Coordinates of C-alpha atoms and ligand atoms in Angstrom, one line a residue:
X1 CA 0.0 0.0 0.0
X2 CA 1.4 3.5 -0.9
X3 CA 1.9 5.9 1.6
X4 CA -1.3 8.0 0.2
X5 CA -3.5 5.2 -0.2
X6 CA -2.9 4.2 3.9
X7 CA -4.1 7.6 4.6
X8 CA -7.0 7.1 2.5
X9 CA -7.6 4.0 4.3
X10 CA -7.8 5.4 8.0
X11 CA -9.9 8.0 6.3
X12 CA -12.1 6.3 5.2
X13 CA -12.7 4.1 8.5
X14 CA -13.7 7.4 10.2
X15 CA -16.1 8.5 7.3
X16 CA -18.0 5.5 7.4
X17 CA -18.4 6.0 10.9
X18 CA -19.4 9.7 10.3
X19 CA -21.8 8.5 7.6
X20 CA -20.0 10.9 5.1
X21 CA -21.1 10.6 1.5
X22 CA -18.5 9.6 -1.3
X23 CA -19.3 13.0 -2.6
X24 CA -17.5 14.3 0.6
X25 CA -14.8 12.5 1.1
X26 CA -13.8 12.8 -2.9
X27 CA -14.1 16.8 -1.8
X28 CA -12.3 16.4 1.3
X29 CA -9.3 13.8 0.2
X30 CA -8.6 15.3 -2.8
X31 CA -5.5 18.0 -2.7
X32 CA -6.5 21.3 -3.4
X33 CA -3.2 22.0 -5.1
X34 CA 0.4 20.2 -6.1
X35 CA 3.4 22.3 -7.5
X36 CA 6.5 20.4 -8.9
X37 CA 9.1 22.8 -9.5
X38 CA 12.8 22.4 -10.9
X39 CA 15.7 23.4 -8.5
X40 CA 18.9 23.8 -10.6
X41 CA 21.9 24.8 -8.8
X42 CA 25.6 25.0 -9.1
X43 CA 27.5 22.7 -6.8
X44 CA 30.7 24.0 -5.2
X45 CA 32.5 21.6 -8.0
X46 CA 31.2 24.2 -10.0
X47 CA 28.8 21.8 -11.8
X48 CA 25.4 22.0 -12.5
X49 CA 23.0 19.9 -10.5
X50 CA 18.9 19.8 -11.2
X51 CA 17.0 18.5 -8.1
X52 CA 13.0 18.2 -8.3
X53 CA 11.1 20.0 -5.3
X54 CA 7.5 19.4 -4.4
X55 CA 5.0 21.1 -2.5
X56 CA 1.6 20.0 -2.1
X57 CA -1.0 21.9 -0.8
X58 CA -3.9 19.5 0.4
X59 CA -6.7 21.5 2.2
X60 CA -7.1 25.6 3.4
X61 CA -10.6 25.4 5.2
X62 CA -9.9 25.8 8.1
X63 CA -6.7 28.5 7.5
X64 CA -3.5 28.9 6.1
X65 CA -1.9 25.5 5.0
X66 CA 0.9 24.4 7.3
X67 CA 3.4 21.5 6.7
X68 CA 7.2 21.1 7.1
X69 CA 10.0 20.7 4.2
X70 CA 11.9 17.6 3.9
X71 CA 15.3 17.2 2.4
X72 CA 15.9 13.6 1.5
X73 CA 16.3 11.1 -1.0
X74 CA 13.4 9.7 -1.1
X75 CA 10.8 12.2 -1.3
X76 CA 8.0 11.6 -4.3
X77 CA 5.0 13.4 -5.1
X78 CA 2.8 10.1 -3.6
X79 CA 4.6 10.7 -0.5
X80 CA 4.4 14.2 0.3
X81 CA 0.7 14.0 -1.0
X82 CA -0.3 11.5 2.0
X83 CA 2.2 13.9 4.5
X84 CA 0.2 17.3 3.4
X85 CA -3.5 15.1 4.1
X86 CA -1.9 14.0 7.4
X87 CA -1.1 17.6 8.4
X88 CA -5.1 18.5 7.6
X89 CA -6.3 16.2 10.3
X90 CA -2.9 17.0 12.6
X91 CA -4.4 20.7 12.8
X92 CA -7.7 19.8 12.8
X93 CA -7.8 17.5 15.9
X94 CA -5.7 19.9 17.7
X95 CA -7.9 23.0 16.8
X96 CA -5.4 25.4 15.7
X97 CA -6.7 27.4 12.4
X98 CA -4.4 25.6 10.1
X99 CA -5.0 23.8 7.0
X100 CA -2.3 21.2 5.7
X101 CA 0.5 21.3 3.5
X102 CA 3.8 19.2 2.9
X103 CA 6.6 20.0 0.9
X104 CA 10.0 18.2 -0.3
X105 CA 13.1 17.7 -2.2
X106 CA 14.6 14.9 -3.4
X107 CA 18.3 15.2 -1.9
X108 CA 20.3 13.3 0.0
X109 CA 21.1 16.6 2.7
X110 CA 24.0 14.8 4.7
X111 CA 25.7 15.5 1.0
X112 CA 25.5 18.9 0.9
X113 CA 27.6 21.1 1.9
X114 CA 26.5 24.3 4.0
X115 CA 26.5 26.8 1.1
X116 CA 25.0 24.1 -1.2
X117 CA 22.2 23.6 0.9
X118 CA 21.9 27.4 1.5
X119 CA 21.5 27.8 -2.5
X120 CA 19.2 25.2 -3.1
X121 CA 16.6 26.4 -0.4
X122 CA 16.8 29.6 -1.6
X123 CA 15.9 28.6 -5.4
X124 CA 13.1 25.9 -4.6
X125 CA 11.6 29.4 -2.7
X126 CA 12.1 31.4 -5.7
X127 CA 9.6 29.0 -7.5
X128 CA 7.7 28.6 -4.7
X129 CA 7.5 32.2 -3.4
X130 CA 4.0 33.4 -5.2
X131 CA 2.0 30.1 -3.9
X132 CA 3.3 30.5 0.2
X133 CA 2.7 33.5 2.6
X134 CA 1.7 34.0 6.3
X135 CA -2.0 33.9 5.0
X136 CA -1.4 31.0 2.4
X137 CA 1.0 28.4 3.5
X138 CA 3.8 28.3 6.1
X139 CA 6.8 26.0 5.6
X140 CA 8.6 24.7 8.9
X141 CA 11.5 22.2 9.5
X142 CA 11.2 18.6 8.4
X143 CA 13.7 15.4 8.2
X144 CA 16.6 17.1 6.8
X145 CA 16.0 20.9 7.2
X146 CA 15.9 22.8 10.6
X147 CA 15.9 26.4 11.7
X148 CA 19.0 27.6 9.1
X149 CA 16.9 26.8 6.1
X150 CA 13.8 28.4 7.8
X151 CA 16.2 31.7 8.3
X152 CA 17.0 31.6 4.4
X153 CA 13.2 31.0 3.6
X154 CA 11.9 34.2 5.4
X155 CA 15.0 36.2 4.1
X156 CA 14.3 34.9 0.6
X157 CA 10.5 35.2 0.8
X158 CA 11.1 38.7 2.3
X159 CA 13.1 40.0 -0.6
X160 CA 10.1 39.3 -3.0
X161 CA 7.1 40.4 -0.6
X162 CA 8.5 42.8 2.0
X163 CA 8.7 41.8 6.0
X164 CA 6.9 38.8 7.0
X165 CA 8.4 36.7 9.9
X166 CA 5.2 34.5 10.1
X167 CA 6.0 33.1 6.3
X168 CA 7.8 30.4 7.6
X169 CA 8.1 28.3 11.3
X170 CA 10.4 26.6 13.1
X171 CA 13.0 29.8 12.8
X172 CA 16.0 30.3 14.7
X173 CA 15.0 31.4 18.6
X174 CA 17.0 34.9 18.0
X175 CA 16.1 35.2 14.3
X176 CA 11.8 35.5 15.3
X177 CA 11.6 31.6 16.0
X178 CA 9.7 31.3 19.9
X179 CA 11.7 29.2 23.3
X180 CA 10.3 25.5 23.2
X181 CA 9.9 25.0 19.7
X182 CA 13.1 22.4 19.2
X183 CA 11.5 20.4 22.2
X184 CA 8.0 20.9 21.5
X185 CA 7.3 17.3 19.6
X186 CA 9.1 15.6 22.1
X187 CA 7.5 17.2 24.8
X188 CA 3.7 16.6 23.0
X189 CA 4.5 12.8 23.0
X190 CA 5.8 12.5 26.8
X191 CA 2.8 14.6 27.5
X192 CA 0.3 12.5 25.9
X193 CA 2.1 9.2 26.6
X194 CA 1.5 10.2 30.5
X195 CA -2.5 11.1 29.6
X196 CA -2.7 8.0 28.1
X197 CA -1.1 5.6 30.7
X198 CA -3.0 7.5 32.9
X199 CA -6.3 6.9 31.6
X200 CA -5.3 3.3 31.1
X201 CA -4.3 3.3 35.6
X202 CA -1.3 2.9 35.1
X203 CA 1.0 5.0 37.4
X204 CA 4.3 6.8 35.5
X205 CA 7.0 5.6 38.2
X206 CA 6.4 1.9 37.4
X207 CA 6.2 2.5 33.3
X208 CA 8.9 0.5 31.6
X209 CA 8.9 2.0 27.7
X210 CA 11.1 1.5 24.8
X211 CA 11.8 4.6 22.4
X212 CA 13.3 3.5 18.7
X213 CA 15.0 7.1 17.4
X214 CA 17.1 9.5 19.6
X215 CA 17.0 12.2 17.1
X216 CA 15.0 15.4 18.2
X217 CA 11.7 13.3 19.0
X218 CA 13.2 10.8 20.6
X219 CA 15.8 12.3 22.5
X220 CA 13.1 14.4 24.0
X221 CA 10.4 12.1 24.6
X222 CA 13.0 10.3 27.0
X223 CA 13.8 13.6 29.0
X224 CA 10.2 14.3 29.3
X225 CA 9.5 10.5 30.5
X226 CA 12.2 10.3 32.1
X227 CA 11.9 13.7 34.6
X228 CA 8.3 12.4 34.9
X229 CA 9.8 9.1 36.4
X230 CA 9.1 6.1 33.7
X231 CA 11.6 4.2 33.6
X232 CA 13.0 4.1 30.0
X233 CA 14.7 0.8 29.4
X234 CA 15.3 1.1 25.8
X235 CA 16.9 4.0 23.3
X236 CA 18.0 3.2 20.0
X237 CA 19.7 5.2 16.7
X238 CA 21.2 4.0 13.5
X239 CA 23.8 2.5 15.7
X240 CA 21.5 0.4 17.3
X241 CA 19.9 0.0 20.7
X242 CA 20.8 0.1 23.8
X243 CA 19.1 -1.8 26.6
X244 CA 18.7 -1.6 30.5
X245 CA 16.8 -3.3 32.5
X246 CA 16.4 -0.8 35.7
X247 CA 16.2 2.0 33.9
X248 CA 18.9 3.6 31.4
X249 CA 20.3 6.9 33.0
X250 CA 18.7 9.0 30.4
X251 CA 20.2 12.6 31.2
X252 CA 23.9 10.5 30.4
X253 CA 22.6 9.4 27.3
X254 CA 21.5 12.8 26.1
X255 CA 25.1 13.9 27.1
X256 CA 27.1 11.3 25.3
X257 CA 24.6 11.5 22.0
X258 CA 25.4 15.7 22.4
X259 CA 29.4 15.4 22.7
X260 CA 28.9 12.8 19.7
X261 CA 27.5 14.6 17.2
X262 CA 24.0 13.7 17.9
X263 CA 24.9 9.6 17.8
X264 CA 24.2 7.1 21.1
X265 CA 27.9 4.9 18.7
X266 CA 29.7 3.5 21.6
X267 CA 27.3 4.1 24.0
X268 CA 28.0 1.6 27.0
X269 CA 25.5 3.0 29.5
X270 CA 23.3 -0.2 28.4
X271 CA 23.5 -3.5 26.4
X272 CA 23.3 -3.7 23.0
X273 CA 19.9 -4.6 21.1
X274 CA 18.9 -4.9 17.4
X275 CA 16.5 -1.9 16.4
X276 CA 14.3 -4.8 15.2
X277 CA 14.4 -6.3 18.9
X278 CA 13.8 -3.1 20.8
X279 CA 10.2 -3.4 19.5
X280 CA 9.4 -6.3 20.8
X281 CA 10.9 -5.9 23.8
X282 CA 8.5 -6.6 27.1
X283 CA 7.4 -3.0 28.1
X284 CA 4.6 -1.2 28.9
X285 CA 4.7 1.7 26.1
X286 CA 6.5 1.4 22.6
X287 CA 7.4 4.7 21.3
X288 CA 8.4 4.6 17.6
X289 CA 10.4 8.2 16.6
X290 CA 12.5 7.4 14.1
X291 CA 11.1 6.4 10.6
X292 CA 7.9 5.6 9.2
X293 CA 6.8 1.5 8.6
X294 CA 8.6 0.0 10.9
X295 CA 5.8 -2.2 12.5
X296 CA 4.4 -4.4 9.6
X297 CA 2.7 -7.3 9.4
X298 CA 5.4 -9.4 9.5
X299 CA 6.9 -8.3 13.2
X300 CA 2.7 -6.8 14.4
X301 CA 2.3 -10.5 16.3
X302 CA 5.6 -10.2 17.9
X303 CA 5.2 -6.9 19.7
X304 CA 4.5 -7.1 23.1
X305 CA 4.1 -3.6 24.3
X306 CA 0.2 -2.9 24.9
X307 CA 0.3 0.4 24.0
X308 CA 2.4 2.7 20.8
X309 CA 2.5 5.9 20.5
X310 CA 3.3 7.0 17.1
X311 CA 5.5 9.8 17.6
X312 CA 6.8 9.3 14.2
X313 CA 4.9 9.8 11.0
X314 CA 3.2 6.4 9.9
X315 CA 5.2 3.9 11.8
X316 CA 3.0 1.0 11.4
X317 CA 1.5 -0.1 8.5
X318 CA -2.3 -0.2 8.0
X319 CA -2.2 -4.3 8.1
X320 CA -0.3 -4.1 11.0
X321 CA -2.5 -2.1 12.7
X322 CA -5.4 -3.8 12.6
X323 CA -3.3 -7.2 13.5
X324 CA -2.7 -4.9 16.8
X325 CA -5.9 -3.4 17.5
X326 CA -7.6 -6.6 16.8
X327 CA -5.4 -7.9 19.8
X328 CA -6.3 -5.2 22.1
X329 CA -3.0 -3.1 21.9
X330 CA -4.0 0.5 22.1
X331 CA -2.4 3.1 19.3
X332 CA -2.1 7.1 20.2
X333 CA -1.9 7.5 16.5
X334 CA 0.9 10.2 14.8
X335 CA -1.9 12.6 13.8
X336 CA -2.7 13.4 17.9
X337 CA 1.0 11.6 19.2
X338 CA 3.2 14.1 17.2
X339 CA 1.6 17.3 16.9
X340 CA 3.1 19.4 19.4
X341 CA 5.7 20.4 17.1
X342 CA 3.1 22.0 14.5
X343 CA 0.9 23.2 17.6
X344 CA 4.0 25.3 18.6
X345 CA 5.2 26.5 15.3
X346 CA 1.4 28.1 15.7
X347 CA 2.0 30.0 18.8
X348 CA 5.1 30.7 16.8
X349 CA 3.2 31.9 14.1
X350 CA 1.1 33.8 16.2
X351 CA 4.2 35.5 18.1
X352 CA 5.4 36.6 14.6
X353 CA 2.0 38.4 13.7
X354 CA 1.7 40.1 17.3
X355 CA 5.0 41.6 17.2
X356 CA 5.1 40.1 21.1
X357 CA 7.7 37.8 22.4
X358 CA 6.3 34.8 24.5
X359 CA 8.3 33.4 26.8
X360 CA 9.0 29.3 27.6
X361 CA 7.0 28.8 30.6
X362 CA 3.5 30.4 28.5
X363 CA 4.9 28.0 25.3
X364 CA 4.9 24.6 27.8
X365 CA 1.8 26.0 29.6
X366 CA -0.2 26.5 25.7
X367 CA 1.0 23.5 24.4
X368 CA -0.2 21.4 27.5
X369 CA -3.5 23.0 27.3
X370 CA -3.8 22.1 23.7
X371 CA -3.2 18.7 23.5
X372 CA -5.2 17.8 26.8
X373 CA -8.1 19.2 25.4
X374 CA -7.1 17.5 21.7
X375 CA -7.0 14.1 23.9
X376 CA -9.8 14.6 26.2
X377 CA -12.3 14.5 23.0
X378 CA -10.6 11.6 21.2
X379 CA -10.3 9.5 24.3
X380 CA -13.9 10.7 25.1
X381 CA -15.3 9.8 21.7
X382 CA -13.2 6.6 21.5
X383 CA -15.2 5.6 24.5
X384 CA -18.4 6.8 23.3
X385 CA -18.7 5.4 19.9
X386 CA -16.3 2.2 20.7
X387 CA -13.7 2.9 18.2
X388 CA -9.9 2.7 18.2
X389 CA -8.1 5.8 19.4
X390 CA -7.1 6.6 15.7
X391 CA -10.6 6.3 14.2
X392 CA -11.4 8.9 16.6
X393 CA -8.7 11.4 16.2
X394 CA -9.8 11.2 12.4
X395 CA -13.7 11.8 13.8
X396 CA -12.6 14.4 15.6
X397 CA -10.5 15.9 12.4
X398 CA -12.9 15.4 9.5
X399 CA -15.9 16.9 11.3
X400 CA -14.1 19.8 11.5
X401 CA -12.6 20.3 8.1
X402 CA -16.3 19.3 6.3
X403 CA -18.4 21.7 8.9
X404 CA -15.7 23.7 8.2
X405 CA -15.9 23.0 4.3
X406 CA -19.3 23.6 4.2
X407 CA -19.5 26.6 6.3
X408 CA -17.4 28.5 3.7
X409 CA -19.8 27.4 0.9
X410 CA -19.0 24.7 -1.4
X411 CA -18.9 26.0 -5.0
Ligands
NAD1 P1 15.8 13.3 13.5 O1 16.5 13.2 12.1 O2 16.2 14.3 14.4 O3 16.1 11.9 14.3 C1 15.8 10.6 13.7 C2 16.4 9.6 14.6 O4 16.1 8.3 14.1 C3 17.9 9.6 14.8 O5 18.3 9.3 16.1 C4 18.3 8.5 13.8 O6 19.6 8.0 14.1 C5 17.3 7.5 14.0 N1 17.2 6.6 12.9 C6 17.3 6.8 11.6 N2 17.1 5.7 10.9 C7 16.9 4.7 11.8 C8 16.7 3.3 11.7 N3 16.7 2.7 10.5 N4 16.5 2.6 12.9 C9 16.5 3.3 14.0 N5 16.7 4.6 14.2 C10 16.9 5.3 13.1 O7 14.3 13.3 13.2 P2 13.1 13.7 14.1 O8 12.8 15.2 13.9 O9 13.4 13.3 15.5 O10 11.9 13.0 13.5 C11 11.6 11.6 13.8 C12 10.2 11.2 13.3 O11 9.2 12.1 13.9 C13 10.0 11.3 11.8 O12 9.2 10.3 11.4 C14 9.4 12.7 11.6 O13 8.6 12.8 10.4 C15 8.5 12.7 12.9 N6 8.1 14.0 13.3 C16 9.0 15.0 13.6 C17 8.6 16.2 14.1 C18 9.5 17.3 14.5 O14 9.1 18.3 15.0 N7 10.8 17.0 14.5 C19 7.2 16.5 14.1 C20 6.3 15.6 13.7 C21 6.7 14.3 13.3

């Protein structure tokens, strides 16, 4: 299944449970615009490279579209398609007045060099610039780009349509970016993660949980579960994982990964496991940050963890989830797990237009405001109509963005 059609799957779940017509959900599914453009730059060999960027712009009901920018090999048109549809229902279950949007290019970033990156951002904006804008659509950071490229976006933007710091999110703290925002994914999962356990009676200190990614999710997810007393027994990167019964001593690991260039290589605070093992580990919480599909069908029956919380995009695969839920394992799915990081680039956003700074403590105080209330009505309405936490958080969504729809007026 391609990544666009498993969005179109989960949608679909929570339409027929909304009784939407097909009318609706073509309407609602159906991008409202895609832009390919051609990024040709010259490389500091002095030779001339053509890279292809993408930005798809899926739905503006409820507001300006918002999605990040990802730099990486991989990106296609089918997969920042099902990203941009994913941010939709990411704003709209956490009621900020955002639309969704997802952009790309296909590059491998860890080959460019600083000033090559720095020119090829600045050209995919140049055929981009008419089509974004702090009314239209606001980039932020993605895999592969972070608050450098989001400086050379509102410079570039700025040159063609005068001062507007709310063009683009996820900006350097002293170059209009907002405290928080480089935590503010991380933080979203451990907060939810706690809501959930919660709700489930389960108490924090006697949590075991297993986090695959120690990136800027990851890494932060573990501080934030780890202050609040869970005992995380499992980290993992590229390198691998690394495995401790008791309880790994978290604030060492964050150390060692940030003296090593961001990498847990050589770590000896635990013993080694297989990023294929640390999800089946016996824990109480699995927390997948790193990349998306990495629970499938084949390795679902095998995981032993009753509940996930996707705090990466799309970790498990559609067959795999329903393998899962079928067995009873609850899912806080990415669309409600992950979207602290987009409801902060708002506040961020909102900062920018007010010409007022905010400071970190009225950030983590927002943000936790936000997301209980986002999981307070999925949890309730999960309840209510007996559906899985993820049909829910897509209720919750797609009411939103078709009253929404048809509130504006349809034609
Ligand atoms: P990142 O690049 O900072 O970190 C990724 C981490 O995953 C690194 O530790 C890396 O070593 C590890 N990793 C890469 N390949 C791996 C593999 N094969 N096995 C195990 N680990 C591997 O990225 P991030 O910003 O932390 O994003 C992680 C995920 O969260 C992505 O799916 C991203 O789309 C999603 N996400 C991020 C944000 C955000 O604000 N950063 C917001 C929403 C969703």
């Amino acid at each position: 299944m391609k990544a666009f059609e498993a969005v179109q799957h989960y949608f679909d779940r929570a339409a027929d449970q909304l009784a939407l017509t097909s009318n609706m959900r073509t309407l609602l599914m159906t991008p409202k615009r895609e832009v390919q453009v051609q990024v040709s730059i010259e490389m500091d060999s002095g030779e001339l490279h053509t890279f292809i960027g993408y930005r798809v712009q899926h739905d503006d009901s409820r507001g300006p579209m918002k999605g990040g920018l990802r730099y990486h090999h991989e990106v296609d048109l089918d997969e920042v398609r099902s990203l941009a549809a994913l941010m939709t229902w990411k704003t709209a279950v956490v009621n900020i007045p955002y639309g969704g949007a997802k952009g790309g290019i296909a590059v491998d970033a860890r080959k460019l060099s600083h000033r090559e990156r720095e020119r090829i951002t600045r050209k995919f904006i140049d055929g981009i610039h008419d089509i974004i804008g702090p009314d239209v659509d606001i980039p932020a950071p993605d895999m592969g780009t972070g608050p450098e490229e989001m400086a050379w976006i509102m410079n570039q933007y700025n040159k063609y349509h005068g001062f507007n710091p709310g063009v683009v999110t996820g900006k350097p703290v002293e170059y209009y970016g907002i405290p928080g925002r480089e935590e503010a994914t991380g933080r979203g999962v451990g907060i939810l993660t706690l809501k959930t356990i919660g709700r489930l009676g389960h108490k924090s200190q006697k949590t075991r949980v297993a986090i695959q990614g120690f990136g800027n999710v990851g890494s932060h997810t573990a501080d934030f579960l780890h202050e609040a007393e869970c005992k995380v027994v499992a980290i993992s990167d590229l390198s691998g994982g690394y495995y401790r019964e008791s309880g790994l001593d978290i604030p060492d690991a964050l150390r060692y990964a940030a003296a090593n260039s961001h990498s847990l290589a050589g770590y000896s605070g635990g013993d080694h496991v297989t990023n294929e093992a640390l999800l089946e580990l016996d824990v109480h919480v699995l927390i997948p940050a790193a990349l998306g599909g990495v629970i499938t069908a084949e390795n679902a029956d095998k995981v032993r963890a009753p509940l996930i919380i996707e705090a990466a995009n799309a970790p498990i695969r559609p067959d795999a989830d329903d393998m899962l839920t079928n067995r009873g394992v609850r899912i806080l799915p990415d669309i409600l797990a992950n979207s602290g990081g987009v409801t902060v680039s708002y506040f961020e956003w909102a900062q920018n237009r007010q010409y007022y700074n905010w400071n970190l403590d009225r950030v983590r105080q927002e943000l936790d405001r936000v997301l209980t209330s986002a999981f307070e009505e999925v949890w309730n309405l999960s309840q209510e109509r007996q559906v899985s936490l993820r049909t829910a958080a897509f209720m919750v969504a797609i009411s939103r963005v078709g009253r929404a729809t048809v509130l504006a007026g349809i034609t």
